[in-house]
Every structure is written in C-alpha cells, then in structure tokens.
Amino acid sequence: MNIHEYQAKEIFRQHGIPVPPGEVATTAEQAEKIAAKLGTKVVVKAQVHAGGRGKAGGVKLAATPAQAREVASEILGMQIKGLTVARVLVTPAEEIEHEAYVGAIVDRASGTVVLMASPEGGIDIEEVAAKTPELIFREHVDPRYGLLPHQASRLAHKLYPGDPGRARQAADIIRKLYASMVDAGASLIEINPLITTPSGELRAIDAKINIDDNELSRREEISALRDIESEAPAEVEARSKGLTYIKLEGNVGCCVNGAGLAMATMDLVKHYGGEPANFLDIGGSSSPEKVVTALRIIMADPAVKSILFNIFGGITRCDDVANGIVEASKGIELKVPITIRLTGTNEQQAVRILEGAGFSAMTDMDEAVRKAVELAGN
Amino acid sequence: MAIFADSSTRVVVQGITGRDGSFHSAQMLEYGTKIAAGVTPGKGGQKFDGKVPIFDTVEEAVRKEGATASVIYVPAAFAASAICEAADSGVKLIVCITEGIPVLDMLRTTRYVADKGARLIGPNCPGMISPGQAKLGIIPGQIVEQGPIGVVSRSGTLTYEVVWALTREGFGQSSCIGIGGDPVIGTNFIDCLDAFEQDPQTEAIVLIGEIGGADEQNAARHIREHLSKPVVGFVAGRTAPPGRRMGHAGAIISGSQGTAAEKIATFRDNGVEVAERPVDVPAIVSKQLNV
C-alpha cells in the first residue's frame, strides 16, 4: 500500500525527523488560508500516488496566499497518470544549498534491510544507480540486531565527508528513518531530497513510504491511512472480497485461480494476438460467491469483449467455479461471450453443471485462450 | 531417491486442527505421507483422524514421535513464530504454506532458521511432493507420477499446469518444490538446483519463475557454472505492468528491475532454453533428454 507524502511526513514527525511544517488542503480556499498562516513563500504539491508529479505540473511555487489559492485551483482536479488530484500539501518553500538521498528497502537477495544514501539527491535513485553507482553508499542491517549506531554513523560520514556537523545530524536522521520503517511496517522508505538549508540544517522535504500489505492486519492506524478515493473502485471491491484484480488495457477479461497461472494466462492471450483486460486471481479456495463477484467486476469494464475462465482445480474445486458462473449468469446480463477452461478436481461435475445451464467447457488451456482471443475480435 | 523429503520423512503438521490444516492433513495421509504428529497449542492429548497424536508443542512431537519435518498451516499472525518453534525443536525441514507473513518478520525468521541449521520451504507456497513417497503441502497427488524430472517453481497452480503437462507426456517427477511467491523465502532456486544435481533419480530440471527480484537471473548464472543436468525454464508475467503486485507479494517489477524479458534473456544468455508456453515444456524436456 502506498501512502501520501503528507502522511509519510507525519510519520517522520512522530519519529523526530526534521520536516518543514505544512498542511493538506482539498480546496483552493483552504490552500490560501494555510499559506497565510505559514506567512512565507510556499510550495503547493499534488498528493497523488504517481511519480513525476513535478514534471506533470503538480508542484508549484506561490509567493503570496492569493497566488497559493490560484495554483491550488489549477492543481486540484488535475489528472496525473490517470489519477485525479484531490488534495494538495501546502508547505514553506525552502532555500536549498544541497540535496541528498536517504532511503531503506527490503533487499530480497541478501534477506536484509539495506540503508542507502547518496549525495546525488533530488532525482530518481535508479537513475543515480545507473549513471554513478559509486555515489550510492549502503549498509546492510542484520535482522538479528537491527541497525547498529556505528552503521548509521558510517553512512552519514560517507554522505557528508569532512563535515562532522551535518554527519551528526544525518546519523540521527538515518536511525530515526530505520525506526520509522520498522514501526510503520514499511517495505520501502525514502527521503528524497534530504536538503541542507543555508544555515547548515538538514530537512526532509519529500517523503515516500510503501507499506507491506501483510502488515496491515496488525496496524490499524497505518491501515487507516489508505486513500480509497485514489484507487480504482473495482480494485477496492475486489480486495474487500478476497480477490486480486488489476485493470489493464486490453479487451479479453481473465478470471484465473492462482497468481502465477493468472500471469501465464495473460501472457498466452498476448501470445495468440490478444490483449488481456485485467489480472484477476480468485484465490485458492474459491467459493461460488467469489466467482460471482469476479464476473461482475470483469463485466463492469466496458472495454471487455470476451471473458476467459482458466481454472486448474487442485484446492479450488471446478464444480464450485461452475456453480458460481451459473449463479452469476442469472443475476447479471452476460453481454459478451464466455470461454471456460476447467481441469482437475471435480472436472466432470463442473462440465455437467455448465452444460446443464447452456455453457460449454473445455479442458485445454491453449485452445480456450485462442477461442477467447478470437471472440474478442482480435 | 528424491530431494528434501522421501518415504522415510516423519512429518509433524502445525495447525492440524484448523480448517486448512485438517483438510490437507487428510489428503497428505491419503497420499501415504507419514504424519507422525500434529500440533495445536491447547489440544495436546487429542487425536487427529483417530490415529495421529496431537501435542501442544513441536518439541514434544519431535521427542515422542521422532518428527523430522514440519508442515505449517497456521494463520499468518502466528506463522513466523511457528517456523521458529519448528527450527528450535530440531526439525530439519520446515514447509510453510501460510500466506501473508510480514516481510520484516521473514527477514528475522529466515536468519533464525539458518542459524538452527534447518531448511525452510516457503512461506506462501504449495509445499512439495516426492511422487510415490511423500507429500508435504497442498500439491494435488493425482497430477504427479514418479520419474526423472525435478520441478522447482515460485507458483502454485501454474506449477500444477506444467507438472500435469509433463505427466501426460510420460515425464514423471523426482520431486516438485514450490518455493513460494513472497519476496523473502527460505529455500531459493539455487538450493533446489544443487539438490537436484546431486539426486541420482533426477535427469532434467524444470524451473518456473515469474516477475520480481533477481532469483531467476542468479539461477541462470549458477546453472551455467555449476550444473551438468539440462534445465528448462519458464517465466510468467511478460504482460505484467511495472509497479503493480501481481497477486504474489514478490511478483512486482520495481522500476525497471525484475521484468520477465530480463529474466528470459538472462536464461538464454546462460544457455538455458525457455519455453514460450507452459504446454511447450514437455517437448523441450524430451529434446534435452533425447527421448
């Protein structure tokens, strides 16, 4: 789960990381009031789950409260990478002497959290890694001991060599960043940029935190940060029913059990000249109700011209899926053709159930995918 | 022969009285797996299926029934602790089926298991099966057959699809291992490749990967340097968009890292043939084995 910059900054504040003041506005009038209260030149920043906000025109300077109102009205309602901006953060415009990067991620290969720092801040860290990898410094955190003080200090001194004042501040920020990560259950946490002000103070002027979805059930206060409005409604509905649905650009709706098979099915749709309309995993033990929900979500996408079911019955029983399809067909008008492939547990019963309701079913995956692609008019 | 578990493996099921645990324990018993004991804290002294003794702790299951492997079906909130308990009790093979364990917990847990000298398969996996000998997890017994092919995969149902295709074409399996779809897991591709290389029954290996991380790329280089047996690859997720988690917690393209194209290219650069479609796997295996 992604959280917004203003929410991430609040987590930083709670952990004592220096963050400029600022408040969130949902209207231009509110933005003006916040700017007046701050009493200084401000930046108005779109709060949306998309990278490249600045380039898209979602971050603007304002010298006066009236100007803050003006730019806020431009940014609010704006579309950035298909997402509508519903909120802006109004925060003082800082004078910047230097921009650094500090972050931490879960490193899959080493099975540790890796802390990273670079004096090349303000740009995408992947870009730094590609162009000047020698300017990224790293510390691996042994999960048995957590971040040790000397590691934070070593990283800080590499970041600001010959500058003990800033290194001391940075070591403190790095320790607090790691603590924020652990407390929030984050899989990624970044300050980019960590700026140096003209008076030599460090401040986090942007913040990014990705929360591990598996942490949400035990962290109510973090779960509450989810911004449902910023997500596709179909994906929200799917999640609430225990399904994973991701909308894509094509016209062949896919309903599959298991994430790996769902990806392989999408790939096969493409292989036969079609484009998948979505990723949808109905999960392991699928009840007829889940199938009804899945079918409704796929049908609601106007781009879908053909629907493909691909079920490999193991734990999932094919007859459960068949019952779900039949049940769903009674409740919703099926406006597009459905191709069903089922094999495995209770395959015979499933075929009988489907044929009794006027559907046909096949057992070969490639044959079914080819047919579904053809029916979509590709 | 087989890898990791065979007919001599004595299994303790953690969470044997739960909904999933009891269902799959019955299936494992039916397959012929030796389930020595079950563990559900608070239900010690009862019996599962009228014959399998249930204990409060894994330690008792090891001491009294000689359990050597554990299969874990406990809910996500308790699963990391269950893994540590198994490792601490002297169990050498731990298979964790549970999905949803926080990754920061898994960092500590995988380290703990390694420190205790145990092997963890999973979490968030279908487990493993050594056809005709033992089933530790949820891979359907009816789709496998004994034979010379080692299968290792990050997925569940996609594995079944490929295994079933192999079985239909007459290629049985030595062992099928589902290593799990999470970003931090116990046993990786390389561990399984090395074990299959050492296993006299295995003649060829099928490796099923997906987007996210660099486990496939590392495996590809390892195959060129260390494996004599032929390996056939498949990678799911060519059409997956970047930055989205495709069902599995670990199946995500981060920035430009971990795409299917990158993985397939790395396999091919290292001399590993990659199947375009799951159904193509048996034909490539057949070609590699000259049968």
XYZ file of C-alpha atoms in Angstrom:
669
model
C 0.000 0.000 0.000
C 1.247 3.484 -0.864
C 0.626 6.396 1.431
C 0.767 10.079 0.534
C 3.709 12.417 1.125
C 1.858 14.338 3.840
C 1.054 11.080 5.666
C 4.650 9.886 5.396
C 5.861 13.247 6.722
C 3.545 12.873 9.704
C 5.198 9.510 10.475
C 8.591 11.228 10.161
C 7.467 13.990 12.529
C 6.337 11.437 15.117
C 9.813 9.906 14.970
C 11.622 13.227 15.275
C 12.916 13.554 11.722
C 13.103 17.291 10.827
C 10.263 18.025 8.392
C 9.047 21.510 7.384
C 5.572 22.467 8.646
C 2.650 22.197 6.273
C -0.992 21.202 5.955
C -3.250 19.475 3.484
C -5.976 21.294 1.548
C -8.823 19.929 -0.517
C -9.967 23.331 -1.777
C -8.166 26.419 -3.128
C -9.602 28.485 -0.249
C -8.061 26.166 2.320
C -4.737 26.385 0.497
C -4.863 30.171 0.711
C -5.570 30.067 4.460
C -2.702 27.643 5.107
C -0.320 29.836 3.078
C -1.418 32.907 5.051
C -0.859 31.063 8.329
C 2.622 29.917 7.244
C 3.333 33.561 6.338
C 6.015 32.759 3.778
C 6.541 31.746 0.173
C 5.034 28.259 -0.222
C 5.080 25.171 -2.444
C 1.754 23.607 -3.367
C 2.215 19.869 -4.012
C -0.272 17.409 -5.509
C -0.876 14.422 -3.205
C -1.324 11.554 -5.614
C 0.135 8.027 -5.917
C 2.192 8.713 -9.032
C 5.813 9.527 -9.689
C 6.858 12.546 -11.773
C 4.460 14.988 -10.098
C 6.775 17.925 -10.729
C 7.120 17.243 -14.442
C 3.340 16.873 -14.756
C 2.838 20.352 -13.271
C 1.614 19.053 -9.909
C 4.153 21.002 -7.819
C 4.117 24.811 -7.913
C 5.587 27.767 -6.037
C 3.419 30.590 -4.698
C 4.772 33.891 -3.346
C 1.553 35.086 -1.709
C -1.572 33.462 -0.204
C -3.597 34.699 -3.203
C -1.158 33.003 -5.524
C -1.346 29.820 -3.427
C -5.097 29.865 -3.991
C -4.546 30.289 -7.694
C -2.058 27.439 -8.151
C -4.049 25.159 -5.845
C -7.104 25.637 -8.034
C -5.000 24.646 -11.033
C -3.580 21.528 -9.363
C -6.754 20.282 -7.632
C -8.738 18.187 -10.098
C -5.748 17.784 -12.369
C -5.043 14.322 -13.830
C -1.592 12.850 -13.205
C -1.003 9.467 -14.842
C -4.754 8.857 -14.859
C -5.239 9.787 -11.201
C -7.258 12.826 -10.144
C -5.615 15.120 -7.623
C -7.997 15.531 -4.674
C -5.542 17.018 -2.157
C -2.574 19.359 -2.074
C 0.095 19.832 0.555
C 0.928 23.475 1.290
C 4.383 23.819 2.809
C 7.051 26.557 3.054
C 9.393 26.910 0.079
C 12.806 26.057 1.470
C 16.080 27.546 0.357
C 18.256 24.681 -0.773
C 22.055 24.530 -0.578
C 22.360 20.813 -1.313
C 20.131 17.799 -1.996
C 20.934 14.266 -0.780
C 19.087 10.952 -0.837
C 18.492 8.651 2.147
C 16.360 5.532 1.950
C 15.871 1.951 3.073
C 14.437 -1.070 1.277
C 13.981 -4.762 1.916
C 16.712 -6.388 -0.168
C 15.399 -9.722 -1.369
C 18.710 -11.230 -2.386
C 20.507 -10.714 0.934
C 17.425 -11.064 3.140
C 18.214 -7.828 4.944
C 17.080 -4.225 5.057
C 19.551 -2.123 3.102
C 20.033 1.515 4.019
C 21.179 3.697 1.148
C 22.495 7.221 0.972
C 23.713 9.365 -1.878
C 24.941 12.959 -2.198
C 23.087 12.996 -5.545
C 19.605 13.680 -4.224
C 16.504 15.108 -5.820
C 16.458 12.668 -8.722
C 15.282 9.074 -9.056
C 17.715 6.830 -7.187
C 17.542 4.261 -10.001
C 18.945 6.928 -12.288
C 21.828 7.546 -9.880
C 22.426 3.782 -9.649
C 22.623 3.557 -13.433
C 24.820 6.616 -14.056
C 27.009 6.992 -10.975
C 26.744 3.806 -8.896
C 29.863 4.855 -6.938
C 27.802 7.680 -5.429
C 25.424 5.321 -3.604
C 26.575 4.140 -0.174
C 24.972 1.153 1.525
C 24.663 -0.529 4.929
C 23.062 -3.970 5.361
C 21.109 -4.291 8.587
C 21.432 -7.690 10.265
C 17.839 -8.549 11.259
C 19.073 -10.168 14.476
C 20.494 -6.927 15.836
C 18.714 -4.169 13.942
C 20.533 -1.037 12.815
C 23.657 -0.550 14.913
C 24.688 3.030 15.792
C 28.079 2.731 14.074
C 26.360 1.801 10.799
C 24.240 4.951 10.813
C 27.327 6.990 11.641
C 29.450 5.354 8.920
C 26.789 6.031 6.291
C 26.405 9.642 7.469
C 30.136 10.319 7.255
C 30.268 8.914 3.730
C 27.384 11.196 2.808
C 28.977 14.364 4.245
C 32.736 13.730 4.315
C 34.718 16.315 6.261
C 31.531 17.868 7.645
C 31.015 16.484 11.171
C 28.106 18.840 11.878
C 25.973 17.560 9.044
C 27.179 13.967 9.544
C 25.929 14.069 13.143
C 22.504 15.290 12.010
C 22.397 12.702 9.208
C 23.283 9.790 11.539
C 20.387 10.805 13.779
C 18.016 11.029 10.808
C 19.145 7.626 9.474
C 18.473 5.970 12.856
C 15.031 7.571 13.005
C 14.299 6.603 9.412
C 15.027 2.943 10.185
C 12.823 3.166 13.296
C 10.023 4.684 11.176
C 10.329 1.817 8.707
C 10.044 -0.842 11.401
C 7.206 0.932 13.251
C 5.159 1.540 10.110
C 5.790 -1.928 8.641
C 7.268 -0.411 5.506
C 8.977 -2.291 2.690
C 10.444 0.968 1.335
C 11.063 4.340 2.927
C 12.764 7.355 1.313
C 13.746 10.943 1.936
C 14.444 12.420 -1.465
C 15.659 15.060 -1.204
C 17.174 15.475 2.215
C 18.145 19.115 1.868
C 20.761 21.280 3.519
C 19.453 24.770 4.309
C 21.723 27.855 4.058
C 22.222 27.680 7.824
C 23.522 24.098 7.527
C 20.455 22.262 8.812
C 19.143 19.031 7.263
C 15.451 18.694 6.418
C 13.290 16.063 4.739
C 11.320 17.963 2.118
C 9.847 14.941 0.373
C 8.841 11.608 1.857
C 7.859 8.268 0.402
C 6.721 5.182 2.302
C 5.393 1.908 0.857
C 3.670 -0.240 3.446
C 3.901 -4.048 3.254
C 0.274 -5.152 2.735
C 0.897 -8.103 5.049
C 1.428 -5.631 7.937
C -1.998 -4.008 7.642
C -3.973 -6.536 9.653
C -1.869 -5.780 12.741
C -1.543 -1.987 12.277
C -4.914 -0.278 12.414
C -3.504 3.241 12.484
C -1.493 2.556 9.312
C -4.423 0.828 7.564
C -6.478 3.934 8.235
C -4.098 5.906 6.008
C -5.366 4.107 2.906
C -6.799 6.614 0.432
C -9.611 4.630 -1.165
C -10.531 7.522 -3.456
C -7.148 7.360 -5.116
C -7.624 3.723 -6.104
C -9.711 2.181 -8.857
C -13.133 1.278 -7.322
C -13.088 -2.175 -8.941
C -9.746 -2.949 -7.291
C -11.106 -1.820 -3.918
C -14.210 -4.011 -4.293
C -12.140 -6.999 -5.380
C -9.845 -6.666 -2.374
C -12.779 -6.485 0.035
C -13.969 -9.864 -1.334
C -10.560 -11.527 -1.117
C -9.758 -11.266 -4.828
C -6.808 -9.584 -6.504
C -7.850 -7.539 -9.549
C -5.648 -5.242 -11.612
C -7.100 -3.398 -14.583
C -5.083 -3.475 -17.798
C -5.579 -2.001 -21.258
C -6.851 -4.935 -23.364
C -10.266 -6.465 -24.118
C -10.001 -10.122 -23.020
C -11.254 -10.355 -19.434
C -9.382 -13.039 -17.479
C -10.555 -14.938 -14.400
C -7.983 -17.424 -13.102
C -7.163 -19.290 -9.884
C -3.630 -18.598 -8.693
C -1.359 -15.621 -9.370
C 1.266 -17.459 -11.425
C -1.326 -19.126 -13.642
C -3.144 -15.786 -13.986
C 0.045 -14.158 -15.298
C 0.758 -17.099 -17.596
C -2.815 -16.865 -18.935
C -2.414 -13.142 -19.687
C 0.859 -13.914 -21.454
C -0.873 -16.593 -23.522
C -3.636 -14.150 -24.505
C -0.902 -11.869 -25.821
C 0.856 -14.831 -27.480
C -2.283 -15.542 -29.524
C -2.607 -11.936 -30.632
C -4.957 -10.576 -27.970
C -4.547 -8.149 -25.084
C -5.597 -9.028 -21.520
C -8.123 -6.622 -19.964
C -7.083 -7.479 -16.432
C -5.225 -9.639 -13.942
C -7.667 -11.450 -11.678
C -6.799 -14.153 -9.171
C -9.812 -15.702 -7.474
C -7.521 -17.373 -4.946
C -7.086 -20.881 -3.671
C -10.326 -21.973 -2.052
C -12.830 -20.255 -4.273
C -16.477 -20.260 -3.309
C -19.258 -19.649 -5.863
C -19.698 -16.142 -4.323
C -16.133 -15.176 -5.245
C -16.775 -16.214 -8.834
C -19.952 -14.094 -8.934
C -18.019 -11.045 -7.693
C -15.191 -11.684 -10.153
C -17.556 -11.930 -13.080
C -19.376 -8.755 -12.045
C -16.108 -6.810 -11.791
C -14.888 -8.001 -15.190
C -18.295 -7.297 -16.809
C -18.253 -3.749 -15.457
C -15.216 -2.926 -17.620
C -16.676 -1.565 -20.878
C -13.519 -2.486 -22.810
C -14.089 -6.222 -22.250
C -15.287 -8.010 -25.390
C -14.759 -11.594 -24.301
C -14.246 -13.360 -20.961
C -11.918 -16.258 -20.298
C -12.059 -18.543 -17.264
C -8.954 -20.608 -16.655
C -9.201 -22.900 -13.650
C -6.759 -25.587 -12.619
C -8.594 -27.446 -9.893
C -6.407 -28.525 -7.039
C -7.680 -26.992 -3.853
C -10.102 -24.988 -5.954
C -12.968 -27.256 -6.923
C -14.081 -26.927 -10.532
C -17.722 -27.530 -9.549
C -17.584 -24.510 -7.189
C -16.428 -22.326 -10.047
C -19.079 -23.786 -12.374
C -21.799 -23.068 -9.809
C -20.513 -19.519 -9.485
C -20.639 -18.942 -13.223
C -24.182 -20.316 -13.466
C -25.330 -18.289 -10.466
C -23.740 -15.115 -11.815
C -25.349 -15.607 -15.213
C -28.780 -15.479 -13.538
C -28.068 -12.190 -11.789
C -26.135 -10.263 -14.424
C -26.756 -9.880 -18.104
C -23.833 -11.508 -19.901
C -23.196 -9.103 -22.735
C -20.048 -10.758 -24.014
C -19.158 -14.389 -24.795
C -17.559 -16.518 -22.072
C -14.974 -19.199 -22.720
C -14.443 -21.641 -19.876
C -11.477 -23.897 -19.328
C -11.504 -26.168 -16.286
C -9.385 -29.141 -15.412
C -8.623 -31.060 -12.226
C -10.659 -31.603 -9.061
C -14.335 -32.362 -9.829
C -13.910 -31.501 -13.512
C -16.680 -33.896 -14.620
C -19.291 -32.459 -12.245
C -18.334 -28.972 -13.372
C -18.816 -29.795 -17.032
C -22.265 -31.278 -16.256
C -23.292 -28.182 -14.278
C -22.155 -25.839 -17.035
C -23.718 -27.842 -19.871
C -26.982 -28.024 -17.959
C -27.056 -24.225 -17.962
C -26.176 -23.881 -21.626
C -22.433 -23.188 -21.272
C -19.709 -25.275 -22.790
C -16.379 -26.022 -21.198
C -13.013 -27.173 -22.452
C -10.032 -28.740 -20.742
C -7.156 -27.464 -22.908
C -5.721 -24.099 -21.897
C -4.264 -23.090 -25.263
C -7.462 -23.960 -27.109
C -9.531 -21.889 -24.676
C -7.216 -18.878 -24.849
C -7.212 -18.940 -28.658
C -11.000 -19.036 -28.695
C -11.370 -16.198 -26.182
C -8.984 -14.027 -28.210
C -10.907 -14.785 -31.394
C -14.251 -13.953 -29.759
C -12.878 -10.569 -28.657
C -12.429 -9.769 -32.343
C -8.633 -9.707 -32.286
C 15.563 -41.020 -4.380
C 14.087 -37.550 -4.319
C 15.130 -34.285 -2.720
C 14.420 -32.915 0.777
C 11.686 -35.465 1.692
C 11.040 -39.126 0.915
C 9.220 -42.175 2.278
C 11.281 -42.083 5.489
C 10.302 -38.494 6.359
C 8.246 -38.249 9.561
C 6.020 -35.195 9.428
C 4.502 -33.050 12.151
C 1.647 -30.804 10.993
C 1.463 -27.470 12.837
C -2.131 -26.263 12.834
C -3.531 -29.770 12.208
C -6.952 -28.984 13.710
C -7.580 -25.828 11.661
C -9.798 -25.742 8.583
C -6.970 -25.867 6.029
C -4.665 -27.937 8.218
C -7.164 -30.737 8.799
C -8.321 -30.865 5.165
C -4.793 -31.081 3.803
C -3.556 -33.436 6.519
C -6.236 -35.893 5.419
C -5.036 -35.539 1.810
C -1.409 -35.982 2.858
C -2.278 -39.151 4.797
C -4.258 -40.484 1.861
C -1.213 -39.941 -0.345
C 0.815 -42.096 2.030
C 2.778 -39.392 3.833
C 3.955 -40.496 7.267
C 2.312 -37.970 9.572
C 3.876 -38.711 12.946
C 2.106 -35.995 14.898
C 0.078 -32.834 14.858
C 0.496 -29.688 16.928
C -2.208 -27.315 18.100
C -1.434 -25.477 21.344
C -4.163 -26.321 23.867
C -5.300 -29.502 22.118
C -2.492 -31.776 23.293
C -3.698 -35.317 24.083
C -6.331 -35.416 21.336
C -6.005 -37.444 18.145
C -6.407 -36.446 14.505
C -8.356 -38.859 12.298
C -8.463 -41.244 15.256
C -4.774 -42.081 14.961
C -2.370 -39.136 14.720
C -1.376 -37.879 18.204
C -1.742 -34.148 18.793
C 0.666 -32.230 21.042
C 0.808 -28.702 22.451
C 4.364 -28.124 21.236
C 6.622 -29.204 18.364
C 9.281 -30.169 20.905
C 7.013 -32.986 22.203
C 6.239 -34.146 18.659
C 9.959 -34.470 17.970
C 10.793 -36.126 21.286
C 7.876 -38.573 21.431
C 7.194 -39.316 17.757
C 10.517 -38.607 16.080
C 9.216 -35.948 13.680
C 11.890 -34.814 11.204
C 9.878 -32.392 9.083
C 7.088 -29.920 9.701
C 4.278 -28.584 7.533
C 2.736 -25.319 8.730
C -0.897 -24.269 8.111
C -1.289 -21.804 10.978
C -2.727 -18.308 10.342
C -0.351 -15.549 9.186
C -0.259 -13.806 12.572
C 1.284 -16.907 14.199
C 3.168 -18.445 11.280
C 6.588 -16.801 11.752
C 6.576 -17.975 15.364
C 5.542 -21.471 14.261
C 8.517 -21.606 11.871
C 10.904 -20.578 14.659
C 9.376 -23.115 17.038
C 9.917 -25.908 14.498
C 13.540 -24.863 13.901
C 14.170 -24.563 17.641
C 12.766 -28.069 18.233
C 15.247 -29.768 15.946
C 13.027 -30.221 12.881
C 15.315 -30.148 9.825
C 12.773 -29.459 7.062
C 10.048 -26.850 7.546
C 7.400 -26.277 4.879
C 5.280 -23.166 5.456
C 2.127 -22.949 3.341
C 0.745 -19.825 5.062
C 0.383 -16.641 3.006
C 0.537 -13.144 4.458
C 3.548 -13.104 6.809
C 5.049 -9.572 7.003
C 8.363 -9.340 5.172
C 10.188 -7.720 8.126
C 9.231 -10.791 10.207
C 10.541 -13.073 7.480
C 13.949 -11.356 7.475
C 14.408 -12.369 11.121
C 12.787 -15.767 10.670
C 14.892 -16.935 7.704
C 18.021 -15.929 9.640
C 16.832 -17.822 12.711
C 16.118 -20.981 10.702
C 19.559 -20.818 9.063
C 21.229 -20.341 12.454
C 19.469 -23.509 13.698
C 20.666 -25.490 10.683
C 17.181 -26.187 9.342
C 15.743 -25.759 5.835
C 12.621 -23.659 5.267
C 10.482 -24.033 2.129
C 8.101 -21.097 1.622
C 6.249 -19.281 3.024
C 3.276 -18.603 0.731
C 3.900 -21.796 -1.229
C 2.143 -25.042 -2.198
C 4.833 -27.106 -0.473
C 6.495 -30.114 -2.065
C 5.809 -33.606 -3.243
C 8.113 -36.530 -3.936
C 5.817 -38.691 -6.093
C 5.030 -42.084 -4.638
C 6.802 -41.201 -1.390
C 5.626 -38.129 0.476
C 3.501 -35.037 0.039
C 4.272 -32.074 2.319
C 1.738 -29.411 1.432
C -1.114 -28.989 -0.997
C 0.146 -30.080 -4.444
C -2.582 -32.418 -5.779
C -1.322 -36.024 -5.640
C -3.264 -37.129 -8.729
C -1.314 -34.947 -11.188
C 2.161 -36.281 -10.371
C 3.951 -39.511 -11.181
C 7.332 -40.917 -10.232
C 10.031 -40.145 -12.756
C 13.232 -38.333 -13.697
C 12.160 -34.647 -13.774
C 12.861 -32.241 -10.919
C 10.443 -29.301 -10.804
C 11.003 -26.053 -8.881
C 8.645 -23.082 -9.020
C 7.587 -19.816 -7.360
C 3.957 -20.503 -8.144
C 1.129 -22.890 -7.198
C -1.445 -23.575 -9.904
C 0.998 -22.711 -12.695
C 3.218 -25.484 -11.318
C 0.277 -27.885 -11.426
C -0.342 -26.903 -15.043
C 3.257 -27.677 -16.054
C 3.515 -30.823 -13.912
C 0.270 -32.153 -15.360
C 1.559 -31.482 -18.885
C 4.762 -33.385 -18.031
C 2.842 -36.316 -16.540
C 0.520 -36.503 -19.568
C 3.534 -36.708 -21.874
C 5.073 -39.502 -19.818
C 7.594 -37.466 -17.838
C 7.213 -38.271 -14.158
C 8.924 -36.291 -11.423
C 11.563 -36.964 -8.760
C 10.341 -34.063 -6.588
C 8.250 -30.934 -7.221
C 9.107 -27.988 -4.990
C 7.036 -24.802 -4.688
C 9.445 -22.276 -3.164
C 6.802 -19.577 -2.680
C 5.693 -16.219 -4.032
C 6.976 -13.935 -1.270
C 9.941 -11.564 -1.617
C 11.849 -13.217 1.247
C 11.744 -17.023 1.296
C 13.735 -19.827 2.882
C 14.834 -22.069 0.001
C 15.603 -20.476 -3.351
C 16.051 -21.751 -6.903
C 19.779 -22.325 -6.478
C 19.294 -24.510 -3.361
C 16.866 -26.703 -5.318
C 19.036 -26.827 -8.451
C 22.014 -28.027 -6.394
C 19.899 -30.675 -4.656
C 18.518 -31.945 -7.977
C 22.052 -32.000 -9.422
C 23.078 -34.327 -6.554
C 19.962 -36.512 -6.775
C 20.582 -39.675 -8.847
C 16.889 -40.005 -9.810
C 16.743 -36.557 -11.416
C 17.818 -36.366 -15.060
C 16.450 -32.954 -16.044
C 15.083 -29.933 -14.192
C 12.167 -27.616 -14.944
C 12.375 -24.150 -13.355
C 9.244 -21.975 -13.290
C 9.858 -18.333 -12.460
C 7.920 -15.101 -12.555
C 8.445 -11.333 -12.446
C 10.068 -9.650 -9.435
C 13.501 -9.868 -7.841
C 16.601 -11.478 -9.292
C 16.329 -15.103 -8.161
C 15.898 -16.357 -11.755
C 18.847 -14.311 -13.016
C 21.076 -15.669 -10.243
C 19.829 -19.190 -11.000
C 20.648 -18.754 -14.700
C 24.283 -17.879 -13.966
C 24.513 -20.686 -11.410
C 23.240 -23.213 -13.968
C 25.966 -22.325 -16.452
C 28.676 -22.511 -13.832
C 27.616 -25.470 -11.707
C 25.006 -27.739 -13.323
C 25.592 -30.680 -15.617
C 21.926 -31.693 -15.949
C 19.708 -29.929 -18.503
C 17.362 -27.212 -17.222
C 14.228 -25.920 -18.967
C 12.869 -22.534 -17.908
C 9.521 -20.761 -17.993
C 8.841 -17.220 -16.793
C 5.334 -15.856 -16.141
C 4.412 -12.180 -16.317
C 5.564 -10.886 -19.716
C 2.401 -8.778 -19.861
C 2.558 -7.573 -16.235
C 2.698 -3.788 -15.785
C 5.533 -2.282 -13.696
C 4.928 -1.215 -10.110
C 1.913 -3.479 -9.513
C 1.904 -6.514 -7.256
C 0.578 -9.400 -9.362
C -1.113 -11.406 -6.592
C 2.100 -12.736 -5.042
C 3.783 -10.297 -2.673
C 7.067 -10.874 -4.511
C 5.708 -10.578 -8.058
C 6.369 -6.926 -8.735
C 8.528 -5.095 -11.252
C 10.315 -2.374 -9.237
C 11.346 0.459 -11.523
C 12.946 -1.432 -14.385
C 14.058 -4.388 -12.229
C 12.719 -7.911 -12.378
C 10.873 -7.974 -15.708
C 10.094 -11.252 -17.467
C 12.068 -10.063 -20.513
C 15.191 -9.527 -18.385
C 14.847 -12.989 -16.800
C 14.233 -14.776 -20.100
C 17.209 -13.019 -21.692
C 19.454 -13.976 -18.765
C 18.403 -17.629 -19.049
C 19.096 -17.646 -22.785
C 22.431 -15.847 -22.356
C 23.435 -18.621 -19.993
C 22.382 -21.429 -22.297
C 19.062 -22.290 -20.629
C 16.203 -22.936 -23.030
C 12.992 -21.088 -22.086
C 9.521 -22.351 -23.074
C 7.171 -19.826 -24.713
C 4.067 -21.549 -23.356
C 3.565 -23.939 -20.403
C 2.462 -26.648 -22.856
C 5.848 -26.430 -24.652
C 7.784 -27.591 -21.577
C 7.482 -31.393 -22.140
C 8.695 -31.177 -25.760
C 11.797 -29.239 -24.715
C 12.468 -31.694 -21.882
C 12.133 -34.535 -24.374
C 14.591 -32.872 -26.739
C 17.096 -32.223 -23.928
C 16.929 -35.837 -22.775
C 16.974 -37.220 -26.330
C 13.908 -39.381 -25.705
